[in-house]
Every structure is written in structure tokens, then in C-alpha cells.
XYZ file of C-alpha atoms in Angstrom:
392
model
C 0.028 -0.025 -0.011
C 1.205 3.516 -0.823
C 0.854 6.191 1.846
C -0.816 9.353 0.681
C -0.999 12.722 2.337
C -4.085 14.867 2.662
C -3.125 16.237 -0.783
C -3.090 12.750 -2.355
C 0.599 12.657 -3.148
C 2.410 9.450 -2.061
C 5.156 10.120 0.412
C 5.792 6.409 1.057
C 5.400 3.261 -0.880
C 4.986 0.555 1.799
C 8.190 1.071 3.903
C 9.965 2.848 1.051
C 10.261 6.575 0.228
C 10.043 9.297 2.854
C 12.014 12.419 3.384
C 15.466 11.794 4.755
C 16.719 15.342 4.145
C 18.030 18.381 6.092
C 15.286 20.166 7.991
C 15.888 23.257 5.853
C 14.484 21.364 2.842
C 11.140 20.310 4.377
C 9.333 23.618 3.787
C 10.612 23.441 0.152
C 9.232 19.940 -0.235
C 5.917 20.985 1.261
C 5.800 23.943 -1.163
C 6.577 21.673 -4.065
C 3.904 19.140 -3.055
C 1.247 21.723 -2.755
C 2.252 23.440 -6.092
C 2.086 20.039 -7.871
C -1.371 19.160 -6.474
C -2.669 22.555 -7.563
C -1.006 22.453 -11.020
C -2.050 18.901 -11.982
C -5.770 19.852 -11.339
C -5.442 23.208 -13.219
C -6.879 22.790 -16.740
C -4.674 25.600 -18.135
C -1.531 23.902 -16.812
C -2.536 20.528 -18.178
C -3.494 22.080 -21.504
C -0.109 23.845 -21.880
C 1.757 20.643 -20.920
C -0.300 18.525 -23.288
C 0.231 20.982 -26.136
C 4.012 21.094 -25.608
C 4.144 17.265 -25.384
C 2.300 16.991 -28.682
C 3.743 19.874 -30.730
C 7.190 20.396 -29.232
C 8.149 17.041 -27.758
C 6.569 14.844 -30.367
C 3.990 12.719 -28.542
C 2.374 10.232 -29.001
C 5.359 8.009 -29.848
C 4.741 5.002 -32.105
C 4.400 1.412 -30.862
C 6.537 -0.292 -33.494
C 6.279 -3.965 -34.601
C 9.973 -4.841 -34.769
C 10.132 -7.571 -37.352
C 13.854 -8.169 -37.179
C 13.937 -8.562 -33.398
C 10.762 -10.597 -33.505
C 12.431 -13.083 -35.864
C 15.606 -13.175 -33.778
C 13.774 -13.716 -30.608
C 11.174 -16.078 -31.995
C 8.194 -14.097 -30.511
C 6.379 -10.878 -31.236
C 8.215 -7.723 -30.157
C 6.886 -4.214 -30.081
C 9.057 -1.236 -29.299
C 7.652 1.877 -27.562
C 9.685 4.430 -29.433
C 10.660 7.069 -26.909
C 13.918 7.481 -28.791
C 11.969 9.439 -31.416
C 11.115 12.211 -29.030
C 12.745 15.700 -29.120
C 16.185 15.384 -27.389
C 16.274 11.654 -28.021
C 14.813 10.112 -24.880
C 11.901 9.898 -22.441
C 13.512 12.371 -20.100
C 11.969 15.293 -21.838
C 8.465 14.279 -20.654
C 9.390 14.952 -17.074
C 11.679 17.905 -17.721
C 9.055 19.871 -19.545
C 6.494 19.181 -16.841
C 8.762 20.206 -13.978
C 10.104 23.334 -15.805
C 6.539 24.526 -16.222
C 5.965 23.844 -12.558
C 9.138 25.812 -11.644
C 7.968 28.807 -13.682
C 4.472 28.566 -12.149
C 6.159 28.712 -8.703
C 8.224 31.748 -9.632
C 11.536 29.871 -9.497
C 13.670 31.263 -12.250
C 16.793 29.222 -11.455
C 16.631 25.583 -12.208
C 19.221 22.924 -11.268
C 19.462 19.268 -12.392
C 21.770 16.359 -12.299
C 22.567 13.948 -15.064
C 24.427 10.699 -15.734
C 23.993 9.686 -19.320
C 23.358 13.301 -20.154
C 19.815 12.867 -21.470
C 18.137 14.379 -18.431
C 20.657 17.187 -18.491
C 19.893 17.855 -22.157
C 16.110 17.690 -21.477
C 16.370 20.074 -18.573
C 18.483 22.509 -20.535
C 16.051 22.265 -23.417
C 13.013 22.907 -21.268
C 14.755 25.882 -19.580
C 15.779 27.394 -22.932
C 12.206 27.079 -24.127
C 10.756 28.669 -20.955
C 13.544 31.249 -20.417
C 14.862 29.786 -17.161
C 18.467 29.738 -15.942
C 19.757 26.150 -15.862
C 22.667 24.592 -14.001
C 23.441 20.924 -14.547
C 25.755 18.808 -12.291
C 27.533 15.913 -13.967
C 30.363 13.677 -12.862
C 33.542 13.992 -14.846
C 33.509 10.306 -15.759
C 30.085 10.689 -17.236
C 31.281 13.931 -19.002
C 34.070 11.822 -20.595
C 31.628 9.151 -21.677
C 28.929 11.479 -22.865
C 30.860 14.364 -24.427
C 28.225 15.085 -27.121
C 25.558 15.671 -24.540
C 27.869 18.047 -22.576
C 28.296 20.072 -25.752
C 24.541 20.060 -26.355
C 23.820 21.354 -22.864
C 26.329 24.121 -23.359
C 24.809 25.102 -26.732
C 21.359 25.260 -25.047
C 22.623 27.850 -22.591
C 23.039 25.607 -19.460
C 26.019 25.722 -17.173
C 27.456 22.208 -16.761
C 29.270 21.987 -13.447
C 31.714 19.036 -13.290
C 31.756 16.801 -10.167
C 35.150 15.233 -9.253
C 34.131 13.451 -6.059
C 33.870 9.659 -5.599
C 33.308 7.652 -8.722
C 32.632 10.852 -10.624
C 29.261 9.526 -11.859
C 25.561 10.051 -11.249
C 25.444 9.477 -7.479
C 28.010 12.227 -6.866
C 26.179 14.546 -9.278
C 22.905 14.127 -7.354
C 24.739 14.778 -4.074
C 26.210 18.090 -5.452
C 22.794 19.174 -6.771
C 21.174 18.592 -3.393
C 23.955 20.672 -1.664
C 23.158 23.546 -4.205
C 19.470 23.230 -3.457
C 20.053 23.394 0.293
C 22.089 26.583 -0.164
C 19.692 28.279 -2.638
C 16.312 26.858 -1.866
C 14.528 30.142 -1.825
C 14.925 30.877 -5.529
C 15.901 27.570 -6.998
C 13.885 24.627 -8.329
C 15.519 21.160 -8.424
C 14.404 19.156 -11.417
C 15.059 15.473 -10.434
C 15.323 13.228 -13.525
C 14.624 9.810 -11.987
C 11.812 8.437 -9.818
C 14.060 8.873 -6.788
C 14.732 11.388 -4.035
C 12.611 12.681 -1.212
C 8.792 12.851 -1.448
C 7.043 14.147 -3.525
C 9.593 13.671 -6.292
C 9.045 9.903 -6.925
C 5.295 10.517 -7.441
C 5.764 13.629 -9.577
C 8.223 11.927 -11.948
C 5.902 8.847 -12.195
C 2.882 10.976 -12.967
C 4.773 12.856 -15.736
C 6.276 9.677 -17.185
C 3.141 7.454 -17.136
C 2.269 8.951 -20.490
C 4.539 6.164 -21.820
C 2.528 3.351 -20.408
C -0.869 5.022 -20.994
C -0.059 5.372 -24.663
C 1.450 1.877 -25.013
C -1.487 0.196 -23.370
C -4.013 1.915 -25.712
C -1.784 1.310 -28.664
C -1.459 -2.346 -27.926
C -5.196 -2.821 -27.771
C -5.527 -0.936 -31.006
C -2.786 -2.577 -32.985
C -2.752 -6.083 -31.510
C -6.362 -6.210 -30.241
C -5.046 -7.279 -26.795
C -2.645 -6.345 -24.036
C 0.961 -7.599 -24.189
C 1.937 -10.787 -22.373
C 5.055 -9.113 -21.032
C 6.093 -5.435 -20.589
C 9.817 -4.843 -20.283
C 11.836 -1.791 -19.387
C 15.379 -1.038 -18.283
C 15.767 0.303 -14.752
C 18.280 2.724 -13.308
C 16.688 5.339 -11.140
C 13.490 4.140 -12.669
C 11.603 6.947 -14.435
C 11.002 5.127 -17.693
C 10.265 1.869 -15.929
C 7.696 3.181 -13.446
C 6.127 5.313 -16.218
C 5.807 2.183 -18.371
C 4.582 -0.178 -15.684
C 2.073 1.832 -13.658
C -0.815 1.732 -16.260
C -0.464 -2.078 -16.434
C -0.351 -2.786 -12.674
C -3.997 -3.784 -12.489
C -3.683 -6.072 -15.555
C -2.702 -9.182 -13.609
C -2.233 -11.237 -16.857
C 0.585 -8.892 -17.978
C 4.014 -9.827 -16.660
C 6.214 -6.828 -15.785
C 9.970 -7.111 -16.146
C 12.600 -4.589 -15.099
C 16.172 -5.048 -16.366
C 19.074 -3.631 -14.389
C 22.762 -3.206 -15.021
C 24.622 -6.484 -14.281
C 27.900 -4.710 -15.128
C 30.749 -7.199 -14.931
C 28.470 -9.783 -13.166
C 26.569 -9.855 -9.948
C 29.152 -12.015 -8.313
C 31.869 -9.433 -8.921
C 30.244 -6.634 -6.990
C 30.721 -4.355 -9.997
C 27.188 -3.812 -11.078
C 24.133 -1.489 -10.601
C 21.415 -3.970 -9.676
C 19.921 -3.104 -6.235
C 16.492 -4.433 -7.154
C 17.678 -7.771 -8.514
C 19.878 -8.323 -5.509
C 17.361 -7.396 -2.897
C 19.267 -4.432 -1.589
C 17.778 -1.778 0.779
C 19.114 1.487 2.213
C 18.808 5.240 2.285
C 20.168 7.334 -0.553
C 19.454 10.901 -1.626
C 16.576 11.572 0.728
C 14.623 8.275 0.488
C 14.601 4.686 1.849
C 14.640 2.356 -1.176
C 16.618 -0.328 -3.019
C 20.128 0.771 -2.479
C 23.515 -0.950 -2.817
C 25.300 -0.691 0.513
C 27.747 -2.678 2.657
C 27.274 -4.304 6.041
C 27.980 -0.958 7.745
C 25.255 0.829 5.757
C 27.717 2.722 3.566
C 26.503 3.201 -0.116
C 28.556 1.237 -2.576
C 29.777 2.427 -6.005
C 27.664 1.138 -8.892
C 29.135 0.038 -12.228
C 27.744 -0.085 -15.715
C 28.870 0.456 -19.265
C 25.721 2.610 -19.439
C 26.039 5.944 -17.643
C 22.279 6.056 -17.164
C 22.266 2.812 -15.170
C 25.442 3.528 -13.218
C 23.569 4.456 -10.018
C 23.435 2.448 -6.719
C 19.726 3.094 -6.030
C 16.316 2.849 -7.596
C 12.856 4.369 -6.965
C 10.810 3.516 -3.845
C 7.800 2.437 -5.786
C 9.787 0.033 -7.850
C 11.206 -1.415 -4.573
C 7.662 -1.933 -3.320
C 6.728 -3.619 -6.556
C 9.627 -5.920 -6.122
C 8.675 -6.864 -2.571
C 5.039 -7.545 -3.602
C 6.185 -9.666 -6.589
C 4.272 -7.626 -9.117
C 7.478 -6.712 -11.003
C 10.187 -9.178 -11.763
C 13.767 -7.837 -11.893
C 16.650 -9.236 -13.850
C 20.236 -8.105 -14.536
C 22.213 -8.023 -17.812
C 25.969 -7.682 -18.126
C 27.848 -4.936 -19.965
C 28.941 -7.488 -22.667
C 25.323 -8.610 -23.242
C 24.081 -5.076 -23.561
C 26.820 -4.143 -26.029
C 25.948 -7.204 -28.136
C 22.292 -6.270 -28.114
C 23.150 -2.743 -29.141
C 24.881 -4.076 -32.254
C 22.219 -6.667 -32.978
C 19.364 -4.132 -32.768
C 21.301 -1.761 -35.159
C 21.777 -4.589 -37.643
C 18.272 -6.023 -37.453
C 16.221 -2.922 -37.145
C 18.315 0.016 -38.330
C 17.890 1.479 -34.828
C 20.752 2.527 -32.491
C 19.257 1.980 -29.004
C 20.722 3.766 -26.011
C 22.765 1.402 -23.909
C 20.173 1.628 -21.171
C 17.311 -0.070 -23.206
C 19.888 -2.312 -24.902
C 20.012 -4.065 -21.471
C 16.212 -4.737 -21.781
C 16.658 -5.952 -25.416
C 19.462 -8.325 -24.373
C 17.285 -9.846 -21.693
C 14.387 -10.304 -24.119
C 16.592 -11.958 -26.730
C 17.821 -14.439 -24.125
C 14.341 -14.950 -22.608
C 11.789 -14.808 -25.459
C 9.094 -16.919 -23.985
C 6.727 -18.777 -26.306
C 6.282 -17.872 -30.008
C 2.763 -16.632 -29.269
C 3.961 -14.177 -26.701
C 3.558 -10.481 -27.353
C 6.407 -8.520 -25.751
C 6.261 -4.789 -25.429
C 9.652 -3.070 -24.601
C 10.225 0.581 -23.958
C 13.030 1.917 -26.096
C 13.768 4.750 -23.693
C 16.323 6.554 -25.782
C 18.538 6.554 -28.832
C 22.174 5.495 -28.951
C 23.950 8.480 -30.543
C 25.313 9.484 -27.112
C 26.784 5.993 -26.591
C 28.628 5.546 -29.916
C 32.098 6.439 -28.605
C 31.679 4.105 -25.608
C 30.446 1.280 -27.817
C 33.158 1.715 -30.353
C 35.820 1.760 -27.627
C 34.477 -1.437 -26.065
C 33.985 -3.512 -29.231
């Protein structure tokens, strides 16, 4: 059971979620929660968001019958083409919605964190569109892996602040963004890109991303005449996964599968699979699935994919693990790289390395030939070409 406040925004999902933050941020979170409840019921806000999603972002995205992958897997495969959106990934759905909310709240300065760079690009894009100042925190290792996205953010007018701490990846970027927010909370809005962080962020991100699953469910009924047997999505922080899964939760006949980063193998400790391994802990303001040691210290994650290189996942996804409604699996770096190349060859599509993990799992676990599998292709692989070419 999820716990709602009087304003009907979940603060906890079973034992997960909450607000493990400095006391100075509690008023800001209360303000954000109230603003979101007011905005989502405002017809003018919804109309502006829907118009931008349609005419600027490019919704609805197609549900594509992937003949090449279907033949290779031996079952029917449909891809939800979030890679066709403006900026190249699902992240823009959330960034546009939260940037509109920031403007509505009178917050002219926006900060964001990014790993693979897609959320940073989406936030920079939304801020350019709405004339907001934008600062993006990014680990220097991710900046190395995702140089084209760094250049895109700069061109869009955002300031990209490098983070040298720790593993120099997404976890450290989030930590720096939170420090900025604590210091500048009065005039700054923090656009979180994943379904993580203190309440009400996991619920806000889910609500803005569920357009993926809502569209896909309706499209499956229209195109195939029925719901999919399985719905599959990659999972890092979890925004595309929870947005895909939520509209199908009540459809008990639909199996839901989340695919995490197996890195160099679960047995090596060098992975990013807190849901698959049953991990729990506190990270970035919430209790959720978090990789940690026996002393409660957060461990470094590892993945060839910068967007999955994070030691935690969203609290609602953790509850869905415990309830058994969502099955979680892990795929290694090598398997994801192979699926990247296979998808390019079979479909003429370069998937981002994040959904390449989900494709790899599907190819290895096709089910029966009658199965209809729907997989969210959360982003395109232009950003990953240098990493793929270096590793293959």
C-alpha cells in the first residue's frame, strides 16, 4: 500500500520513500507538493503541458512492430519508441512538466543532475524554451563518456558543473545538486530526473512519465487487439520503468519485467542492480533499493551505461519488487553491447545502452512464440557511440 498525504501525493510506498533530508528542505518539499497538487488539477496547466508534449516534444510516440527482433527472438516484439522524442529520450516528458511547474512557482533558477546526459539535455532544453536559468551537475567520468551531450547542454545555454568526487558519476552529481538546493532553496527549483529522491519527487516523476505506459496500453489494444503478455523496461533510477509499468499494474495477466545493469556480473560486486539483489538502504533523501555494505555505507555502482550507473532505484519500484508484481533481472555490460549491435543490424535503430540491456534480456528470454512482448526503447544511442566503439 502506498501512503498518501491529505493532498493525495504518495510520500511512502510501503516502507519505502520518505524524506531523509536536512530540516531546511522540508518547507521547500511541502511547497513543491502543494504546487504540484494545484498544477495537476489546473486545466490551463494541463492544456499547456499537453500542447508542448504534442507539438514540441513529439507525442504520441509509435508502438513499432519490430520484425527483425521478433524473428531473432522467436516471438512478437513491439518497441515503444521514446527514442523518437525531441532530445532523443523519455527524459523530456518529465523535464518539460517540472520546468513548467518551476515557472508557475516563480523559481527562475533551475538545477538538475545527469548521468547519461539525457536528463541534463532535457532540462537544458526545457529551460531554454521557458527562459529559465539552468545549472546541470555531472560527474567528470560521465562527462568523458557523454561528451556530445555536454556540448548540447552548453549550446542550449546551460552551465554544466563538473563533479570530481567519488566515482565521478551520477550518485555524486545528485549529491552536489542537493547541496546546491540546500544553499539556494528560496529561488531555485531542483528538477530530479529519475523516480528517486525525497517525497514528493518519486510521485511527480511517475505522474509525468506514465504517459509512456498509458499510450502503449491503448496502442497495444488498437494494434494487436489485446494487451501484451510481457512489458519490459530497463531500470536505473526508474523513471521510464515506473512510467511504463504503472498503467499495467491492475492487468494481472501482464508480466512486468525490469532489467538492471549487471555490469561485470553480480558475483563481482561491480554492477548496478539493487532491485535484483534485494538491496535496501537510504540514498538521496529516500529509503529504497540501495546498494550498501554491512555498515550501511553506499557502494559504488558500475555499468557500461552511464544512465544505469547508479546504486539506487525508486521507492515504488522497490515496493513492486517486494510484492512480486514486477520481476527484476540483470544483464551484463557485454550482453548489452551485443544487443546494441544486434538491434542496429536487425532494425536500423541505434538504441541507447540503457534499453539495450532490456533488449538483451528479451533476446535471451523470448518466452513462447505466441507471446507479445512490449519493450520501452527509452532513448537513442547516438550518445553512446564512442563508448560502444571503444568497447567493441
